[in-house]
Amino acid sequence: MDRLSNTVRPYAWGSTTAIPALLGIAPTGEPQAEMWMGAHPGAPSRISRTTPAGETELALTEAIDADPEGELGAATVARFGPRLPFLLKLLAAGAPLSLQVHPDLDQARKGYVDEEARGVPVDAPHRTYKDANHKPELICALTPFDGLCGFRRPTEAADAMEALGVDSLKPYVDLLRAHPEEAALREVLTAILSADPAEMTDTVAEAAVAAERLGGAHAPYARIAHNYPGDPGVLAAMLLNYVRLQPGEALFLGAGVPHAYLDGLGVEIMANSDNVLRCGLTPKHIDVPELLRIVRFEATEPGVLRPEASPSGEERYETPADEFVLSRYTLASGAAPAELTAPTPQVLLCTAGAVRVGELGLTPGQSVYVPAGEAVEAAGSGTLFRATVAA
């Protein structure tokens, strides 16, 4: 078992206070958006290991590369290759993230092979597929957490746009009411993303003023417009369901589901991939033809998840993902230790109180990595999140 030293990513949309508050440290004034826990090559966690030369600090990726089966277990390596298949994060949104969608596994593999064959550099701004993996993800709220998830019914989106009283939105309103559901959503999103951004500026500005004036259900879109003035993605956002998670509630984002996180602190887990197709609220490249091929144009309910309790004390968030399972343990002082030994690798994160994992004490924001098969128990008084691989 290894205590993790983790990197905090300073993305512009990050909260300046949420992660420092959880860690009990003073904010720096700079955004602190995500703390990564795992073996992503972009910012792997670091650990200390005893070697013949003494105590040595190394990246978790290096430890796994040196002994994949010993660290991950033979079954995990057989299913996912010699890499940790998930990435765990603390995510602190202080401003809306980009609207985005993820491909399924087959789409990711084909897209990656195609771009490799065409010689598109992996770091090119217009590159769509950074790897050959899909990216299912789950966000679990630690504070009230606002987001957008999946398309709402076209008639609801039409009502929201019409209430703004912006004449230039009338063609979108008419489309949303005149077609079958899938066709309506597809045509309106295509029109928004294909329009000349300069010609959309006035429409978006008028919509933003009206949304702020109306407040209520329009308030989230007014805030988005404040952070992304003139961005057509503001109108795309109005096609999506708004959801507010309470602490302990979660959202699962599968392939093809457009989404964006708006505000709040949460624990996020995802397959270890960088494949993101953006569809607004960003200065980055938007590959409209590929996006329209990936997006699932169907109205859905947000599908808020709540953990399912077991006699062992594990509260598990059930999803269809194979790469990860997220669980929560609420530990009480004096209670029997929670048995966490598993045949798969684990990352354990404390988010409240003070807990002990084996011989290591953890306070909020601290985490440990447990190799596959290593015996481990947790005790104390606090909350512990467990990330591992689906059996």
Coordinates of C-alpha atoms in Angstrom, one line a residue:
M1 CA 0.0 0.0 0.0
D2 CA 1.3 3.4 -0.9
R3 CA 0.3 7.0 0.1
L4 CA -0.3 9.0 -3.0
S5 CA 1.1 12.4 -3.9
N6 CA -1.2 13.9 -6.4
T7 CA -1.2 16.7 -9.0
V8 CA -3.8 19.5 -8.9
R9 CA -4.6 20.8 -12.4
P10 CA -5.2 24.6 -12.6
Y11 CA -7.8 24.7 -15.4
A12 CA -9.4 28.1 -15.8
W13 CA -12.9 26.9 -14.9
G14 CA -11.7 25.5 -11.5
S15 CA -12.8 26.8 -8.1
T16 CA -10.2 28.8 -6.2
T17 CA -11.4 27.6 -2.8
A18 CA -13.1 24.2 -2.9
I19 CA -10.2 21.9 -3.1
P20 CA -8.1 24.0 -0.6
A21 CA -11.0 24.0 1.8
L22 CA -11.3 20.2 1.6
L23 CA -7.5 19.8 2.2
G24 CA -7.5 22.3 5.0
I25 CA -5.0 24.6 3.4
A26 CA -5.0 28.2 2.3
P27 CA -6.1 29.0 -1.2
T28 CA -3.5 30.4 -3.6
G29 CA -5.9 32.6 -5.5
E30 CA -5.3 30.4 -8.6
P31 CA -8.0 28.0 -9.9
Q32 CA -7.6 24.5 -8.6
A33 CA -9.9 22.4 -10.9
E34 CA -8.9 18.7 -10.6
M35 CA -6.8 16.6 -8.3
W36 CA -5.8 13.4 -10.2
M37 CA -5.3 10.1 -8.4
G38 CA -4.0 7.2 -10.5
A39 CA -1.7 6.4 -13.3
H40 CA -2.7 8.7 -16.2
P41 CA 0.5 9.5 -18.1
G42 CA -0.4 13.2 -18.2
A43 CA -0.1 13.5 -14.4
P44 CA 0.5 10.2 -12.6
S45 CA 0.4 10.1 -8.8
R46 CA 3.7 9.6 -7.1
I47 CA 4.6 7.0 -4.5
S48 CA 7.6 6.0 -2.3
R49 CA 8.9 2.5 -2.5
T50 CA 11.7 0.8 -0.6
T51 CA 14.4 -0.5 -3.0
P52 CA 17.9 -2.0 -2.5
A53 CA 19.2 1.6 -2.8
G54 CA 16.8 2.9 -0.1
E55 CA 13.6 4.8 -0.2
T56 CA 12.8 6.0 -3.7
E57 CA 10.1 8.2 -5.1
L58 CA 8.6 7.2 -8.4
A59 CA 5.5 7.7 -10.5
L60 CA 2.7 5.1 -10.1
T61 CA 3.0 4.4 -13.8
E62 CA 6.6 3.3 -13.3
A63 CA 5.7 0.9 -10.5
I64 CA 2.9 -0.6 -12.7
D65 CA 5.2 -0.8 -15.8
A66 CA 7.8 -2.7 -13.7
D67 CA 5.3 -5.4 -12.5
P68 CA 1.9 -5.1 -14.2
E69 CA 0.5 -8.4 -12.8
G70 CA 1.8 -7.9 -9.4
E71 CA 0.3 -4.4 -9.1
L72 CA -2.9 -4.9 -11.1
G73 CA -3.6 -8.6 -10.9
A74 CA -3.6 -11.1 -13.7
A75 CA -7.3 -10.7 -14.4
T76 CA -7.1 -6.9 -14.8
V77 CA -4.1 -7.1 -17.1
A78 CA -5.9 -9.8 -19.2
R79 CA -8.9 -7.5 -19.6
F80 CA -7.4 -4.1 -20.0
G81 CA -3.7 -4.5 -20.6
P82 CA -0.8 -3.5 -18.4
R83 CA -2.3 -0.2 -17.2
L84 CA -4.6 1.0 -14.4
P85 CA -7.9 1.2 -16.3
F86 CA -9.5 4.1 -14.3
L87 CA -8.6 7.6 -13.1
L88 CA -10.0 9.0 -9.9
K89 CA -10.4 12.8 -9.4
L90 CA -11.5 15.5 -7.1
L91 CA -13.3 17.9 -9.4
A92 CA -14.0 21.5 -8.3
A93 CA -16.0 23.5 -10.8
G94 CA -16.1 27.3 -10.2
A95 CA -17.4 28.0 -13.7
P96 CA -19.1 25.9 -16.4
L97 CA -17.0 23.4 -18.3
S98 CA -17.3 22.9 -22.0
L99 CA -20.2 21.0 -23.4
Q100 CA -18.9 17.6 -24.4
V101 CA -19.6 14.0 -25.4
H102 CA -17.6 10.8 -25.4
P103 CA -17.4 8.0 -28.0
D104 CA -18.2 4.4 -27.4
L105 CA -15.3 1.8 -27.5
D106 CA -15.9 0.9 -31.2
Q107 CA -16.1 4.5 -32.3
A108 CA -12.9 5.4 -30.3
R109 CA -10.9 2.5 -31.8
K110 CA -12.0 3.3 -35.4
G111 CA -11.5 7.0 -34.9
Y112 CA -8.0 6.6 -33.5
V113 CA -6.9 4.2 -36.2
D114 CA -8.2 6.6 -38.9
E115 CA -6.4 9.6 -37.5
E116 CA -3.2 7.6 -37.0
A117 CA -3.4 6.4 -40.7
R118 CA -3.9 10.0 -41.8
G119 CA -0.9 11.1 -39.8
V120 CA -2.7 13.6 -37.6
P121 CA -0.3 14.4 -34.7
V122 CA -1.7 13.3 -31.3
D123 CA -1.1 16.8 -29.9
A124 CA -2.6 18.6 -32.9
P125 CA -5.4 21.1 -31.9
H126 CA -7.8 19.5 -34.4
R127 CA -7.1 15.9 -33.4
T128 CA -10.3 14.3 -32.1
Y129 CA -9.2 10.8 -30.8
K130 CA -6.2 10.9 -28.5
D131 CA -6.3 7.2 -27.8
A132 CA -8.3 4.1 -28.7
N133 CA -10.4 3.9 -25.5
H134 CA -13.9 5.1 -24.5
K135 CA -14.5 7.3 -21.5
P136 CA -17.5 6.4 -19.5
E137 CA -17.5 8.5 -16.3
L138 CA -19.3 9.1 -13.0
I139 CA -19.5 12.2 -10.9
C140 CA -20.5 12.0 -7.2
A141 CA -21.4 15.2 -5.4
L142 CA -19.6 16.2 -2.2
T143 CA -21.4 19.6 -2.2
P144 CA -24.5 20.6 -4.1
F145 CA -23.4 20.1 -7.7
D146 CA -24.9 21.6 -10.8
G147 CA -24.7 20.1 -14.3
L148 CA -26.3 19.5 -17.6
C149 CA -26.9 15.9 -18.7
G150 CA -28.6 14.6 -21.8
F151 CA -31.2 16.1 -24.1
R152 CA -34.5 17.2 -22.7
R153 CA -37.7 16.9 -24.7
P154 CA -37.7 19.1 -27.7
T155 CA -40.9 20.7 -26.7
E156 CA -39.4 21.7 -23.3
A157 CA -36.4 23.2 -25.0
A158 CA -38.7 25.1 -27.4
D159 CA -40.7 26.5 -24.5
A160 CA -37.5 27.7 -22.8
M161 CA -36.2 29.4 -26.0
E162 CA -39.6 30.9 -26.8
A163 CA -39.9 32.4 -23.3
L164 CA -36.8 34.5 -24.0
G165 CA -38.7 36.5 -26.6
V166 CA -35.7 36.7 -29.0
D167 CA -37.0 36.8 -32.6
S168 CA -33.9 35.2 -34.1
L169 CA -34.5 32.1 -32.0
K170 CA -37.9 31.5 -33.6
P171 CA -36.5 29.2 -36.4
Y172 CA -35.0 26.9 -33.7
V173 CA -38.3 27.0 -31.8
D174 CA -40.2 26.0 -34.9
L175 CA -37.8 23.2 -35.7
L176 CA -38.1 21.8 -32.2
R177 CA -41.9 21.7 -32.5
A178 CA -42.2 20.5 -36.1
H179 CA -40.2 17.3 -36.3
P180 CA -39.9 13.9 -34.6
E181 CA -37.7 14.0 -31.5
E182 CA -34.5 12.8 -33.0
A183 CA -34.7 14.9 -36.1
A184 CA -35.6 18.0 -34.1
L185 CA -32.6 17.7 -31.8
R186 CA -30.3 16.9 -34.6
E187 CA -31.4 19.7 -36.9
V188 CA -31.2 22.4 -34.1
L189 CA -27.8 21.3 -32.7
T190 CA -26.5 21.2 -36.3
A191 CA -27.8 24.6 -37.1
I192 CA -26.4 26.1 -33.9
L193 CA -22.9 24.6 -34.3
S194 CA -22.7 25.3 -38.1
A195 CA -23.8 28.9 -37.9
D196 CA -21.2 31.7 -38.3
P197 CA -20.2 32.6 -34.8
A198 CA -20.0 36.3 -35.6
E199 CA -23.6 36.2 -36.8
M200 CA -24.7 34.4 -33.6
T201 CA -23.2 37.0 -31.2
D202 CA -26.2 39.3 -31.1
T203 CA -28.6 36.3 -30.7
V204 CA -26.6 34.9 -27.8
A205 CA -26.3 38.3 -26.2
E206 CA -30.0 38.9 -26.4
A207 CA -30.7 35.4 -25.0
A208 CA -28.4 36.0 -22.1
V209 CA -30.0 39.2 -21.1
A210 CA -33.5 37.6 -21.3
A211 CA -32.4 34.6 -19.3
E212 CA -31.0 36.8 -16.6
R213 CA -34.2 38.8 -16.5
L214 CA -36.4 35.7 -16.3
G215 CA -34.3 33.9 -13.7
G216 CA -35.8 30.7 -12.2
A217 CA -35.3 27.8 -14.6
H218 CA -33.4 30.2 -17.0
A219 CA -30.9 31.2 -14.3
P220 CA -28.3 28.4 -15.1
Y221 CA -28.2 29.4 -18.7
A222 CA -27.7 33.1 -17.8
R223 CA -24.7 32.0 -15.7
I224 CA -23.3 30.0 -18.6
A225 CA -23.7 33.0 -20.9
H226 CA -21.9 35.2 -18.4
N227 CA -18.9 32.9 -18.5
Y228 CA -19.1 32.4 -22.3
P229 CA -20.4 35.6 -23.8
G230 CA -21.4 35.2 -27.4
D231 CA -20.6 31.5 -27.5
P232 CA -23.3 29.5 -29.5
G233 CA -22.8 26.8 -27.0
V234 CA -25.1 28.8 -24.7
L235 CA -28.0 28.0 -27.0
A236 CA -26.9 24.3 -27.3
A237 CA -26.9 24.2 -23.5
M238 CA -30.6 25.0 -23.5
L239 CA -31.3 21.7 -25.3
L240 CA -30.0 19.8 -22.2
N241 CA -31.5 18.8 -18.9
Y242 CA -30.4 20.9 -15.9
V243 CA -29.8 18.8 -12.8
R244 CA -28.7 19.7 -9.2
L245 CA -27.1 16.8 -7.3
Q246 CA -27.2 16.8 -3.5
P247 CA -24.2 15.4 -1.6
G248 CA -23.9 11.6 -2.1
E249 CA -25.9 11.7 -5.4
A250 CA -24.2 10.9 -8.7
L251 CA -24.5 11.0 -12.4
F252 CA -23.2 8.4 -14.9
L253 CA -22.3 9.7 -18.3
G254 CA -22.2 7.0 -21.0
A255 CA -21.2 7.2 -24.6
G256 CA -23.0 9.8 -26.8
V257 CA -24.6 11.7 -23.9
P258 CA -23.9 15.5 -24.1
H259 CA -23.1 17.0 -20.7
A260 CA -21.3 19.8 -18.9
Y261 CA -20.5 20.4 -15.2
L262 CA -21.4 23.9 -14.0
D263 CA -20.6 24.3 -10.3
G264 CA -19.6 22.3 -7.2
L265 CA -17.2 19.8 -5.7
G266 CA -17.3 16.1 -6.5
V267 CA -15.5 12.8 -6.8
E268 CA -15.2 11.8 -10.4
I269 CA -14.1 8.4 -11.8
M270 CA -13.6 7.6 -15.4
A271 CA -12.0 5.1 -17.8
N272 CA -8.4 6.1 -18.4
S273 CA -8.9 8.0 -21.7
D274 CA -8.6 11.5 -23.1
N275 CA -11.3 11.2 -25.8
V276 CA -13.6 14.2 -25.6
L277 CA -15.6 15.7 -28.4
R278 CA -16.6 19.2 -27.6
C279 CA -19.9 20.8 -28.7
G280 CA -19.7 24.3 -27.3
L281 CA -18.6 26.6 -24.5
T282 CA -15.0 26.4 -25.5
P283 CA -12.4 28.0 -27.8
K284 CA -11.1 24.6 -28.7
H285 CA -11.7 22.7 -31.9
I286 CA -15.2 21.4 -32.5
D287 CA -15.4 18.6 -35.1
V288 CA -19.0 19.0 -36.1
P289 CA -19.3 16.1 -38.5
E290 CA -17.8 13.6 -36.1
L291 CA -19.7 15.0 -33.2
L292 CA -23.0 14.6 -35.0
R293 CA -22.1 10.9 -35.7
I294 CA -21.3 10.3 -32.0
V295 CA -24.1 12.1 -30.2
R296 CA -27.2 10.1 -29.2
F297 CA -30.1 12.3 -30.3
E298 CA -32.8 11.2 -27.9
A299 CA -34.4 12.8 -24.9
T300 CA -33.5 11.2 -21.6
E301 CA -34.0 11.8 -17.9
P302 CA -30.8 12.7 -16.1
G303 CA -30.8 9.4 -14.1
V304 CA -29.5 10.5 -10.7
L305 CA -27.8 7.6 -8.9
R306 CA -27.8 6.9 -5.2
P307 CA -25.5 4.3 -3.7
E308 CA -26.8 0.8 -3.0
A309 CA -25.9 -0.3 0.6
S310 CA -24.7 -3.8 1.4
P311 CA -24.2 -5.7 4.8
S312 CA -20.5 -5.1 4.6
G313 CA -21.0 -1.3 4.8
E314 CA -20.1 -0.7 1.2
E315 CA -22.4 1.8 -0.6
R316 CA -21.8 1.1 -4.3
Y317 CA -22.7 3.2 -7.3
E318 CA -23.9 0.8 -9.9
T319 CA -23.0 1.5 -13.5
P320 CA -22.5 -0.5 -16.7
A321 CA -18.8 0.4 -16.9
D322 CA -16.2 -2.4 -16.7
E323 CA -13.2 -0.2 -16.1
F324 CA -14.3 1.1 -12.7
V325 CA -16.5 0.8 -9.6
L326 CA -17.0 3.6 -7.2
S327 CA -18.1 2.9 -3.6
R328 CA -18.4 4.9 -0.4
Y329 CA -17.8 3.8 3.2
T330 CA -19.1 5.8 6.2
L331 CA -16.9 4.8 9.1
A332 CA -17.8 5.2 12.7
S333 CA -15.4 5.4 15.7
G334 CA -15.4 2.2 17.6
A335 CA -17.1 0.1 14.8
A336 CA -15.5 -3.0 13.4
P337 CA -13.0 -2.2 10.6
A338 CA -14.2 -2.3 7.0
E339 CA -12.6 -5.2 5.1
L340 CA -11.4 -3.9 1.7
T341 CA -9.1 -6.6 0.4
A342 CA -9.8 -7.2 -3.3
P343 CA -8.2 -9.1 -6.3
T344 CA -8.1 -5.8 -8.2
P345 CA -6.1 -2.6 -7.7
Q346 CA -7.7 0.1 -5.6
V347 CA -7.4 3.9 -4.9
L348 CA -8.9 4.9 -1.5
L349 CA -9.7 8.6 -0.9
C350 CA -10.8 10.2 2.4
T351 CA -13.3 13.1 1.9
A352 CA -14.4 13.7 5.6
G353 CA -13.2 13.0 9.1
A354 CA -10.1 11.0 9.9
V355 CA -9.7 7.4 8.8
R356 CA -6.9 4.8 9.0
V357 CA -6.2 2.5 6.1
G358 CA -3.8 -0.2 7.3
E359 CA -1.0 1.8 9.1
L360 CA -1.7 5.0 7.1
G361 CA -3.8 7.8 8.6
L362 CA -5.8 9.8 6.1
T363 CA -7.5 13.2 6.4
P364 CA -9.7 14.8 3.8
G365 CA -8.2 14.9 0.3
Q366 CA -5.5 12.3 1.1
S367 CA -5.4 9.0 -0.7
V368 CA -3.7 5.6 -1.0
Y369 CA -3.1 3.1 -3.7
V370 CA -3.5 -0.6 -2.9
P371 CA -2.1 -3.2 -5.3
A372 CA -4.3 -6.2 -6.3
G373 CA -4.7 -8.8 -3.6
E374 CA -3.1 -6.8 -0.8
A375 CA -4.9 -7.2 2.6
V376 CA -6.4 -3.9 3.8
E377 CA -8.9 -2.7 6.4
A378 CA -10.2 0.8 7.1
A379 CA -11.3 2.2 10.4
G380 CA -11.9 5.6 12.1
S381 CA -14.6 8.2 11.8
G382 CA -15.1 9.7 8.4
T383 CA -15.9 9.0 4.8
L384 CA -13.8 6.9 2.4
F385 CA -14.4 6.5 -1.3
R386 CA -13.1 3.4 -2.9
A387 CA -12.2 3.2 -6.7
T388 CA -11.5 -0.2 -8.2
V389 CA -12.2 -2.4 -11.2
A390 CA -15.5 -4.1 -11.9
A391 CA -15.4 -7.8 -11.1

